[in-house]
Short mmCIF file of N, CA and C in Angstrom, two decimals:
data_model
loop_
_atom_site.label_atom_id
_atom_site.label_comp_id
_atom_site.label_asym_id
_atom_site.label_seq_id
_atom_site.Cartn_x
_atom_site.Cartn_y
_atom_site.Cartn_z
N MET A 9 20.90 -8.74 5.22
CA MET A 9 20.48 -9.64 4.17
C MET A 9 20.85 -9.04 2.82
N GLN A 10 21.48 -9.83 1.99
CA GLN A 10 21.84 -9.36 0.66
C GLN A 10 21.42 -10.40 -0.37
N PHE A 11 20.63 -9.96 -1.34
CA PHE A 11 20.22 -10.84 -2.42
C PHE A 11 21.43 -11.17 -3.29
N ARG A 12 21.55 -12.41 -3.72
CA ARG A 12 22.65 -12.83 -4.58
C ARG A 12 22.21 -13.13 -6.00
N ASN A 13 21.25 -14.05 -6.15
CA ASN A 13 20.74 -14.44 -7.46
C ASN A 13 19.23 -14.49 -7.43
N VAL A 14 18.64 -14.25 -8.58
CA VAL A 14 17.20 -14.31 -8.73
C VAL A 14 16.89 -15.31 -9.83
N PHE A 15 15.87 -16.12 -9.60
CA PHE A 15 15.47 -17.12 -10.57
C PHE A 15 13.99 -16.93 -10.88
N ALA A 16 13.63 -16.98 -12.16
CA ALA A 16 12.23 -16.93 -12.59
C ALA A 16 11.91 -18.27 -13.20
N ASP A 17 10.96 -18.97 -12.61
CA ASP A 17 10.62 -20.33 -13.05
C ASP A 17 11.85 -21.22 -13.13
N GLY A 18 12.77 -21.06 -12.18
CA GLY A 18 13.95 -21.89 -12.08
C GLY A 18 15.12 -21.49 -12.94
N VAL A 19 14.98 -20.45 -13.75
CA VAL A 19 16.04 -20.00 -14.65
C VAL A 19 16.64 -18.70 -14.09
N LEU A 20 17.98 -18.63 -14.09
CA LEU A 20 18.66 -17.43 -13.61
C LEU A 20 18.11 -16.20 -14.31
N ASP A 21 17.75 -15.19 -13.57
CA ASP A 21 17.12 -13.99 -14.10
C ASP A 21 17.62 -12.80 -13.29
N GLN A 22 16.94 -11.69 -13.39
CA GLN A 22 17.29 -10.53 -12.59
C GLN A 22 16.01 -9.78 -12.21
N PRO A 23 16.10 -8.95 -11.18
CA PRO A 23 14.93 -8.15 -10.81
C PRO A 23 14.48 -7.27 -11.97
N ARG A 24 13.19 -7.06 -12.05
CA ARG A 24 12.60 -6.26 -13.13
C ARG A 24 11.62 -5.25 -12.57
N LYS A 25 11.42 -4.17 -13.33
CA LYS A 25 10.37 -3.23 -12.96
C LYS A 25 9.07 -4.01 -12.87
N GLY A 26 8.30 -3.71 -11.86
CA GLY A 26 7.03 -4.39 -11.64
C GLY A 26 7.11 -5.50 -10.62
N ASP A 27 8.32 -6.03 -10.36
CA ASP A 27 8.46 -7.02 -9.30
C ASP A 27 8.04 -6.37 -7.98
N ARG A 28 7.51 -7.21 -7.10
CA ARG A 28 7.07 -6.71 -5.81
C ARG A 28 7.73 -7.48 -4.69
N VAL A 29 8.25 -6.74 -3.73
CA VAL A 29 8.80 -7.35 -2.51
C VAL A 29 7.71 -7.22 -1.45
N VAL A 30 7.30 -8.36 -0.91
CA VAL A 30 6.16 -8.40 0.00
C VAL A 30 6.61 -8.91 1.36
N TYR A 31 6.28 -8.15 2.39
CA TYR A 31 6.51 -8.58 3.76
C TYR A 31 5.17 -9.00 4.36
N ASP A 32 5.11 -10.19 4.91
CA ASP A 32 3.90 -10.71 5.55
C ASP A 32 4.09 -10.68 7.05
N ARG A 33 3.38 -9.77 7.71
CA ARG A 33 3.51 -9.62 9.16
C ARG A 33 3.04 -10.85 9.93
N THR A 34 2.12 -11.63 9.37
CA THR A 34 1.58 -12.77 10.11
C THR A 34 2.60 -13.88 10.29
N ASN A 35 3.48 -14.07 9.30
CA ASN A 35 4.47 -15.14 9.45
C ASN A 35 5.91 -14.63 9.41
N GLY A 36 6.10 -13.32 9.26
CA GLY A 36 7.43 -12.72 9.32
C GLY A 36 8.33 -13.02 8.14
N THR A 37 7.73 -13.17 6.95
CA THR A 37 8.55 -13.52 5.78
C THR A 37 8.53 -12.44 4.71
N LEU A 38 9.61 -12.43 3.92
CA LEU A 38 9.70 -11.62 2.71
C LEU A 38 9.57 -12.55 1.52
N THR A 39 8.83 -12.09 0.51
CA THR A 39 8.62 -12.84 -0.72
C THR A 39 8.77 -11.88 -1.89
N VAL A 40 9.21 -12.38 -3.04
CA VAL A 40 9.22 -11.59 -4.26
C VAL A 40 8.13 -12.12 -5.17
N TYR A 41 7.27 -11.22 -5.64
CA TYR A 41 6.16 -11.60 -6.51
C TYR A 41 6.37 -11.01 -7.90
N ARG A 42 6.13 -11.82 -8.91
CA ARG A 42 6.11 -11.38 -10.31
C ARG A 42 4.89 -12.03 -10.95
N SER A 43 4.12 -11.26 -11.67
CA SER A 43 2.84 -11.77 -12.18
C SER A 43 2.98 -12.90 -13.19
N ASP A 44 4.08 -12.97 -13.92
CA ASP A 44 4.19 -13.98 -14.97
C ASP A 44 5.23 -15.07 -14.70
N ALA A 45 5.72 -15.16 -13.47
CA ALA A 45 6.73 -16.19 -13.15
C ALA A 45 6.76 -16.43 -11.64
N ASP A 46 7.22 -17.62 -11.27
CA ASP A 46 7.50 -17.91 -9.88
C ASP A 46 8.94 -17.48 -9.61
N VAL A 47 9.11 -16.56 -8.70
CA VAL A 47 10.43 -16.01 -8.40
C VAL A 47 10.99 -16.63 -7.13
N THR A 48 12.21 -17.10 -7.22
CA THR A 48 12.96 -17.53 -6.05
C THR A 48 14.25 -16.73 -6.04
N PHE A 49 14.94 -16.76 -4.92
CA PHE A 49 16.15 -15.96 -4.80
C PHE A 49 17.09 -16.63 -3.82
N SER A 50 18.35 -16.29 -3.95
CA SER A 50 19.33 -16.75 -2.97
C SER A 50 19.87 -15.54 -2.24
N ILE A 51 20.13 -15.75 -0.97
CA ILE A 51 20.72 -14.70 -0.14
C ILE A 51 21.85 -15.32 0.66
N ASP A 52 22.60 -14.48 1.33
CA ASP A 52 23.77 -14.94 2.07
C ASP A 52 23.48 -16.08 3.04
N ASP A 53 22.36 -16.02 3.73
CA ASP A 53 22.08 -16.98 4.80
C ASP A 53 21.54 -18.33 4.32
N LEU A 54 21.20 -18.45 3.04
CA LEU A 54 20.59 -19.68 2.52
C LEU A 54 21.51 -20.36 1.52
N THR A 55 21.50 -21.68 1.50
CA THR A 55 22.32 -22.41 0.54
C THR A 55 21.58 -22.69 -0.76
N GLU A 56 20.26 -22.75 -0.71
CA GLU A 56 19.43 -23.02 -1.89
C GLU A 56 18.48 -21.84 -2.12
N PRO A 57 18.11 -21.58 -3.37
CA PRO A 57 17.12 -20.53 -3.63
C PRO A 57 15.81 -20.82 -2.90
N ALA A 58 15.15 -19.77 -2.46
CA ALA A 58 13.92 -19.90 -1.69
C ALA A 58 12.87 -18.95 -2.22
N ALA A 59 11.61 -19.30 -2.02
CA ALA A 59 10.51 -18.43 -2.41
C ALA A 59 10.25 -17.34 -1.37
N HIS A 60 10.69 -17.58 -0.15
CA HIS A 60 10.54 -16.58 0.91
C HIS A 60 11.64 -16.79 1.94
N VAL A 61 11.85 -15.76 2.72
CA VAL A 61 12.85 -15.83 3.78
C VAL A 61 12.25 -15.24 5.05
N PHE A 62 12.46 -15.91 6.17
CA PHE A 62 11.98 -15.42 7.45
C PHE A 62 12.85 -14.27 7.93
N VAL A 63 12.22 -13.14 8.24
CA VAL A 63 12.96 -11.98 8.75
C VAL A 63 12.47 -11.56 10.12
N GLY A 64 11.33 -12.07 10.56
CA GLY A 64 10.80 -11.77 11.89
C GLY A 64 9.53 -10.95 11.85
N ARG A 65 8.77 -11.05 12.90
CA ARG A 65 7.48 -10.36 12.95
C ARG A 65 7.60 -8.88 13.32
N ASN A 66 8.75 -8.45 13.75
CA ASN A 66 8.94 -7.04 14.10
C ASN A 66 9.69 -6.28 13.02
N TRP A 67 9.78 -6.86 11.84
CA TRP A 67 10.43 -6.22 10.68
C TRP A 67 9.60 -5.00 10.31
N GLY A 68 10.20 -3.85 10.21
CA GLY A 68 9.45 -2.63 9.97
C GLY A 68 9.36 -2.23 8.51
N SER A 69 8.57 -1.20 8.28
CA SER A 69 8.37 -0.68 6.94
C SER A 69 9.67 -0.18 6.32
N ASP A 70 10.50 0.47 7.13
CA ASP A 70 11.76 0.99 6.62
C ASP A 70 12.69 -0.14 6.16
N LEU A 71 12.67 -1.27 6.86
CA LEU A 71 13.49 -2.41 6.45
C LEU A 71 12.94 -3.08 5.20
N THR A 72 11.63 -3.14 5.08
CA THR A 72 11.02 -3.72 3.88
C THR A 72 11.36 -2.87 2.66
N ARG A 73 11.27 -1.57 2.81
CA ARG A 73 11.62 -0.69 1.70
C ARG A 73 13.09 -0.84 1.34
N ALA A 74 13.97 -0.89 2.33
CA ALA A 74 15.40 -1.04 2.07
C ALA A 74 15.69 -2.37 1.35
N ALA A 75 15.00 -3.44 1.76
CA ALA A 75 15.18 -4.74 1.09
C ALA A 75 14.74 -4.65 -0.36
N ALA A 76 13.63 -3.97 -0.63
CA ALA A 76 13.15 -3.80 -2.00
C ALA A 76 14.13 -2.98 -2.83
N GLU A 77 14.71 -1.95 -2.24
CA GLU A 77 15.70 -1.13 -2.95
C GLU A 77 16.95 -1.94 -3.28
N LEU A 78 17.41 -2.76 -2.35
CA LEU A 78 18.57 -3.62 -2.62
C LEU A 78 18.26 -4.63 -3.72
N TYR A 79 17.08 -5.20 -3.65
CA TYR A 79 16.65 -6.15 -4.68
C TYR A 79 16.66 -5.47 -6.06
N ALA A 80 16.14 -4.26 -6.14
CA ALA A 80 16.12 -3.52 -7.41
C ALA A 80 17.52 -3.28 -7.94
N ARG A 81 18.43 -2.91 -7.08
CA ARG A 81 19.81 -2.63 -7.51
C ARG A 81 20.51 -3.87 -8.05
N LEU A 82 20.12 -5.04 -7.55
CA LEU A 82 20.67 -6.28 -8.08
C LEU A 82 20.35 -6.41 -9.58
N GLY A 83 19.24 -5.86 -10.01
CA GLY A 83 18.84 -5.90 -11.42
C GLY A 83 19.30 -4.68 -12.19
N ASN A 84 20.29 -3.96 -11.66
CA ASN A 84 20.82 -2.76 -12.30
C ASN A 84 19.78 -1.67 -12.46
N LEU A 85 18.77 -1.69 -11.62
CA LEU A 85 17.82 -0.59 -11.56
C LEU A 85 18.35 0.41 -10.55
N ASP A 86 17.79 1.61 -10.54
CA ASP A 86 18.33 2.64 -9.63
C ASP A 86 17.84 2.51 -8.20
N GLY A 87 16.92 1.59 -7.95
CA GLY A 87 16.48 1.35 -6.58
C GLY A 87 15.22 2.07 -6.17
N ARG A 88 14.54 2.71 -7.12
CA ARG A 88 13.29 3.39 -6.77
C ARG A 88 12.18 2.37 -6.60
N VAL A 89 11.45 2.50 -5.50
CA VAL A 89 10.32 1.63 -5.20
C VAL A 89 9.16 2.47 -4.71
N VAL A 90 7.95 1.95 -4.87
CA VAL A 90 6.77 2.62 -4.36
C VAL A 90 5.96 1.63 -3.54
N ARG A 91 5.34 2.14 -2.51
CA ARG A 91 4.51 1.27 -1.67
C ARG A 91 3.17 1.03 -2.35
N VAL A 92 2.73 -0.21 -2.34
CA VAL A 92 1.47 -0.60 -2.95
C VAL A 92 0.49 -0.93 -1.82
N GLU A 93 -0.64 -0.27 -1.83
CA GLU A 93 -1.67 -0.57 -0.84
C GLU A 93 -2.44 -1.78 -1.31
N GLY A 94 -2.70 -2.70 -0.39
CA GLY A 94 -3.39 -3.92 -0.76
C GLY A 94 -4.63 -4.17 0.06
N SER A 95 -5.27 -5.28 -0.23
CA SER A 95 -6.50 -5.60 0.48
C SER A 95 -6.24 -6.34 1.79
N PHE A 96 -5.02 -6.80 2.01
CA PHE A 96 -4.69 -7.50 3.24
C PHE A 96 -3.83 -6.61 4.13
N PRO A 97 -4.34 -6.19 5.28
CA PRO A 97 -3.57 -5.29 6.15
C PRO A 97 -2.31 -5.93 6.72
N SER A 98 -2.19 -7.26 6.65
CA SER A 98 -1.00 -7.92 7.18
C SER A 98 0.16 -7.93 6.18
N LEU A 99 -0.09 -7.48 4.94
CA LEU A 99 0.95 -7.47 3.91
C LEU A 99 1.45 -6.06 3.63
N GLU A 100 2.74 -5.93 3.50
CA GLU A 100 3.32 -4.67 3.08
C GLU A 100 4.06 -4.94 1.78
N THR A 101 3.71 -4.18 0.73
CA THR A 101 4.23 -4.45 -0.59
C THR A 101 4.92 -3.22 -1.18
N TRP A 102 6.11 -3.46 -1.74
CA TRP A 102 6.87 -2.41 -2.42
C TRP A 102 7.15 -2.87 -3.84
N GLU A 103 6.79 -2.05 -4.82
CA GLU A 103 6.98 -2.38 -6.23
C GLU A 103 8.17 -1.64 -6.80
N LEU A 104 8.97 -2.33 -7.61
CA LEU A 104 10.12 -1.73 -8.27
C LEU A 104 9.65 -0.88 -9.44
N VAL A 105 10.06 0.38 -9.46
CA VAL A 105 9.67 1.27 -10.54
C VAL A 105 10.87 1.81 -11.31
N GLY A 106 12.04 1.64 -10.79
CA GLY A 106 13.21 2.13 -11.52
C GLY A 106 14.48 1.83 -10.83
#
């Protein structure tokens, strides 16, 4: 999976520090969260931007981190991410820090 374009509230944008890539184990999807905008993205497998993409219920932590690093690099960041502990055990979240 390779991210192509990022949209914030429907306008072409780029990944930013503070964006979070979230994997939901219950439905097998990846989502990008930003506190001040609705983020959608396009990837190779989709024709239209989407708020989430199905990756499967067996997607591991290493793949979630790698997806977050790739997303960060799309925004010309160096790809550093940190894992964020949350209140929902079914969610795995990685935040872009650089």
